[in-house]
């Protein structure tokens, strides 16, 4: 895991490549959405979905009707990317424009989770990944619901992170130009919870004080 | 474009599928980051990058050293996905947990942009896609910089959107449960611009009042 494979070796701007497991895990845990790529009849397909990490495994869930899951069910090669946008890097020239971001790309073979205990733990992980604390504060899934949900598992054996932070890097001769340069920070911010019809009490703390893990 | 192809026909939760070009364009224009999937030696690879739409074409740019662009240079099949997260859908049971989101998936063959005028227009589009108004307020790229940047073009012929909005959809028999249910809105919010070293004047309005297109 700590040493790059040929596929995960980040070739562009190598100084941004990170193979440290804690960095990779933190990015996977903070991102709410991931993008899963797979191959259908020789052509690439990329689809967004929700994930959760449990130790060294990334789980996905979804309806059995989903094309992605139908394809993955057989156990197929996937590439999963998550990207956290941290800022717009505004340089003196478009050539040096950039983004501050933290991203992870994982490669591997996703397998269908058959074991009911592993499946239930994965569903809990996915729920608490999006809304930590929610699993305990909701009606547990029925056997039929668990049965009707496909869960896929991807080992985190082949993963790498890319991170860009800090100000723009302009050419020396451009530094005196009259163009403002710097970073516009960007962050994903929760709003006030909106209750569903019939819910006339306050949302729980884990939603009113919602925040992603650090 | 308006009618789905077999690949873009959204099979899961069909009521969320949208083939309307204005909806698709608006999602592509609002998203800052996209995820590009392609096939390398039979295996899927997904990488985040910046894009911009010009009429019916999606452009990407990046360093010639990038593995993605090296591969795409030959003109390869890609799938591009963008996802805007609008809210966490908190249902009474994990089975109905969901996200409110707007996403677009595009399929097609990306070609390398050779024409210098098209390339320059694409670079302007990418710059102004991230920071509208920035191109005019920056040092124009030199011929060497333009030459040193690879730009790829993907026709928006085969694209579809998926959108989920609104409250959770719980089972009738769960509505009386004591669990709060509703939506936590999520949005990408800009912070105060941080000037680079040596920049001791205020950021321009297009950065202090930064907002994504509606």
CSV table of N, CA and C in Angstrom, one decimal, chain A residues 85-92 96-101 164-170 180-187, chain B residues 131 134 190-197 199 203-204 207-208 210:
chain,number,residue,atom,x,y,z
A,85,UNK,N,-12.6,19.7,-3.2
A,85,UNK,CA,-12.1,21.0,-3.7
A,85,UNK,C,-11.9,22.0,-2.5
A,86,UNK,N,-10.7,22.5,-2.4
A,86,UNK,CA,-10.3,23.4,-1.3
A,86,UNK,C,-10.2,24.8,-1.7
A,87,UNK,N,-9.9,25.1,-3.0
A,87,UNK,CA,-9.7,26.5,-3.3
A,87,UNK,C,-9.5,26.7,-4.8
A,88,UNK,N,-9.7,27.9,-5.3
A,88,UNK,CA,-9.4,28.3,-6.6
A,88,UNK,C,-8.1,29.1,-6.6
A,89,UNK,N,-7.1,28.6,-7.4
A,89,UNK,CA,-5.8,29.2,-7.3
A,89,UNK,C,-5.7,30.1,-8.5
A,90,UNK,N,-5.7,31.4,-8.2
A,90,UNK,CA,-5.8,32.5,-9.2
A,90,UNK,C,-4.3,33.0,-9.4
A,91,UNK,N,-3.8,32.7,-10.6
A,91,UNK,CA,-2.4,33.1,-10.9
A,91,UNK,C,-2.4,34.3,-11.8
A,92,UNK,N,-1.3,34.9,-12.0
A,92,UNK,CA,-1.2,36.1,-12.9
A,92,UNK,C,-1.5,35.8,-14.4
A,96,UNK,N,-0.8,29.3,-15.3
A,96,UNK,CA,-0.6,28.8,-13.9
A,96,UNK,C,-1.8,28.8,-13.0
A,97,UNK,N,-3.0,29.0,-13.6
A,97,UNK,CA,-4.3,28.8,-12.9
A,97,UNK,C,-4.3,27.4,-12.4
A,98,UNK,N,-4.9,27.1,-11.2
A,98,UNK,CA,-5.0,25.8,-10.7
A,98,UNK,C,-6.1,25.7,-9.7
A,99,UNK,N,-6.2,24.5,-9.1
A,99,UNK,CA,-7.1,24.4,-8.0
A,99,UNK,C,-6.4,23.8,-6.8
A,100,UNK,N,-6.7,24.2,-5.6
A,100,UNK,CA,-6.3,23.5,-4.4
A,100,UNK,C,-7.3,22.3,-4.2
A,101,UNK,N,-6.8,21.2,-4.0
A,101,UNK,CA,-7.7,20.0,-3.9
A,101,UNK,C,-7.0,18.9,-3.2
A,164,UNK,N,-2.9,19.4,-3.7
A,164,UNK,CA,-2.3,20.7,-3.9
A,164,UNK,C,-2.8,21.7,-2.9
A,165,UNK,N,-1.9,22.4,-2.3
A,165,UNK,CA,-2.2,23.5,-1.3
A,165,UNK,C,-1.4,24.7,-1.6
A,166,UNK,N,-1.8,25.8,-1.0
A,166,UNK,CA,-1.0,27.0,-1.1
A,166,UNK,C,-1.2,27.9,-2.2
A,167,UNK,N,-0.5,29.0,-2.3
A,167,UNK,CA,-0.7,30.1,-3.3
A,167,UNK,C,-0.3,29.7,-4.7
A,168,UNK,N,-0.7,30.5,-5.7
A,168,UNK,CA,-0.3,30.2,-7.1
A,168,UNK,C,1.2,30.3,-7.2
A,169,UNK,N,1.8,29.6,-8.2
A,169,UNK,CA,3.2,29.6,-8.4
A,169,UNK,C,3.4,30.3,-9.8
A,170,UNK,N,3.6,31.6,-9.7
A,170,UNK,CA,3.8,32.4,-11.0
A,170,UNK,C,5.3,32.5,-11.4
A,180,UNK,N,-4.3,40.9,-9.5
A,180,UNK,CA,-4.4,40.3,-8.2
A,180,UNK,C,-4.1,38.8,-8.4
A,181,UNK,N,-3.5,38.2,-7.4
A,181,UNK,CA,-3.2,36.8,-7.4
A,181,UNK,C,-3.4,36.2,-6.0
A,182,UNK,N,-3.8,35.0,-5.9
A,182,UNK,CA,-4.0,34.4,-4.6
A,182,UNK,C,-5.0,33.2,-4.7
A,183,UNK,N,-5.6,32.9,-3.6
A,183,UNK,CA,-6.5,31.8,-3.5
A,183,UNK,C,-7.9,32.2,-3.0
A,184,UNK,N,-8.9,31.7,-3.7
A,184,UNK,CA,-10.3,31.8,-3.1
A,184,UNK,C,-10.6,30.4,-2.5
A,185,UNK,N,-10.6,30.4,-1.1
A,185,UNK,CA,-11.0,29.1,-0.5
A,185,UNK,C,-12.4,28.7,-0.8
A,186,UNK,N,-12.6,27.4,-0.9
A,186,UNK,CA,-13.9,26.8,-1.2
A,186,UNK,C,-14.2,25.7,-0.2
A,187,UNK,N,-15.4,25.7,0.3
A,187,UNK,CA,-15.7,24.6,1.2
A,187,UNK,C,-17.2,24.2,1.1
B,131,UNK,N,-13.1,30.8,-13.0
B,131,UNK,CA,-13.2,32.2,-12.4
B,131,UNK,C,-13.7,33.1,-13.5
B,134,UNK,N,-11.8,36.2,-15.3
B,134,UNK,CA,-10.3,36.2,-15.1
B,134,UNK,C,-9.5,36.4,-16.3
B,190,UNK,N,-17.7,29.9,-1.3
B,190,UNK,CA,-16.4,30.6,-1.4
B,190,UNK,C,-16.0,31.3,-0.1
B,191,UNK,N,-14.8,31.3,0.3
B,191,UNK,CA,-14.3,32.1,1.4
B,191,UNK,C,-13.7,33.4,1.0
B,192,UNK,N,-13.2,34.1,1.9
B,192,UNK,CA,-12.5,35.4,1.6
B,192,UNK,C,-11.2,35.1,0.8
B,193,UNK,N,-11.0,35.9,-0.3
B,193,UNK,CA,-9.8,35.6,-1.1
B,193,UNK,C,-8.5,35.9,-0.2
B,194,UNK,N,-7.5,35.0,-0.4
B,194,UNK,CA,-6.3,35.1,0.3
B,194,UNK,C,-5.2,35.6,-0.7
B,195,UNK,N,-4.7,36.8,-0.5
B,195,UNK,CA,-3.7,37.3,-1.5
B,195,UNK,C,-2.4,36.6,-1.5
B,196,UNK,N,-1.8,36.4,-2.6
B,196,UNK,CA,-0.4,35.9,-2.7
B,196,UNK,C,0.6,36.9,-2.1
B,197,UNK,N,1.8,36.4,-1.8
B,197,UNK,CA,2.8,37.3,-1.3
B,197,UNK,C,3.0,38.5,-2.2
B,199,UNK,N,1.0,40.9,-2.9
B,199,UNK,CA,-0.3,41.4,-3.4
B,199,UNK,C,-0.9,42.1,-2.2
B,203,UNK,N,-8.9,42.0,-3.7
B,203,UNK,CA,-9.2,41.2,-4.8
B,203,UNK,C,-10.3,41.8,-5.7
B,204,UNK,N,-10.4,41.5,-7.0
B,204,UNK,CA,-11.4,42.1,-7.8
B,204,UNK,C,-12.8,41.5,-7.4
B,207,UNK,N,-14.0,37.9,-7.7
B,207,UNK,CA,-13.5,37.0,-6.7
B,207,UNK,C,-14.1,37.2,-5.3
B,208,UNK,N,-14.2,38.5,-4.9
B,208,UNK,CA,-14.8,38.7,-3.6
B,208,UNK,C,-16.3,38.4,-3.6
B,210,UNK,N,-17.6,36.0,-5.5
B,210,UNK,CA,-17.5,34.8,-6.3
B,210,UNK,C,-18.8,34.0,-6.2
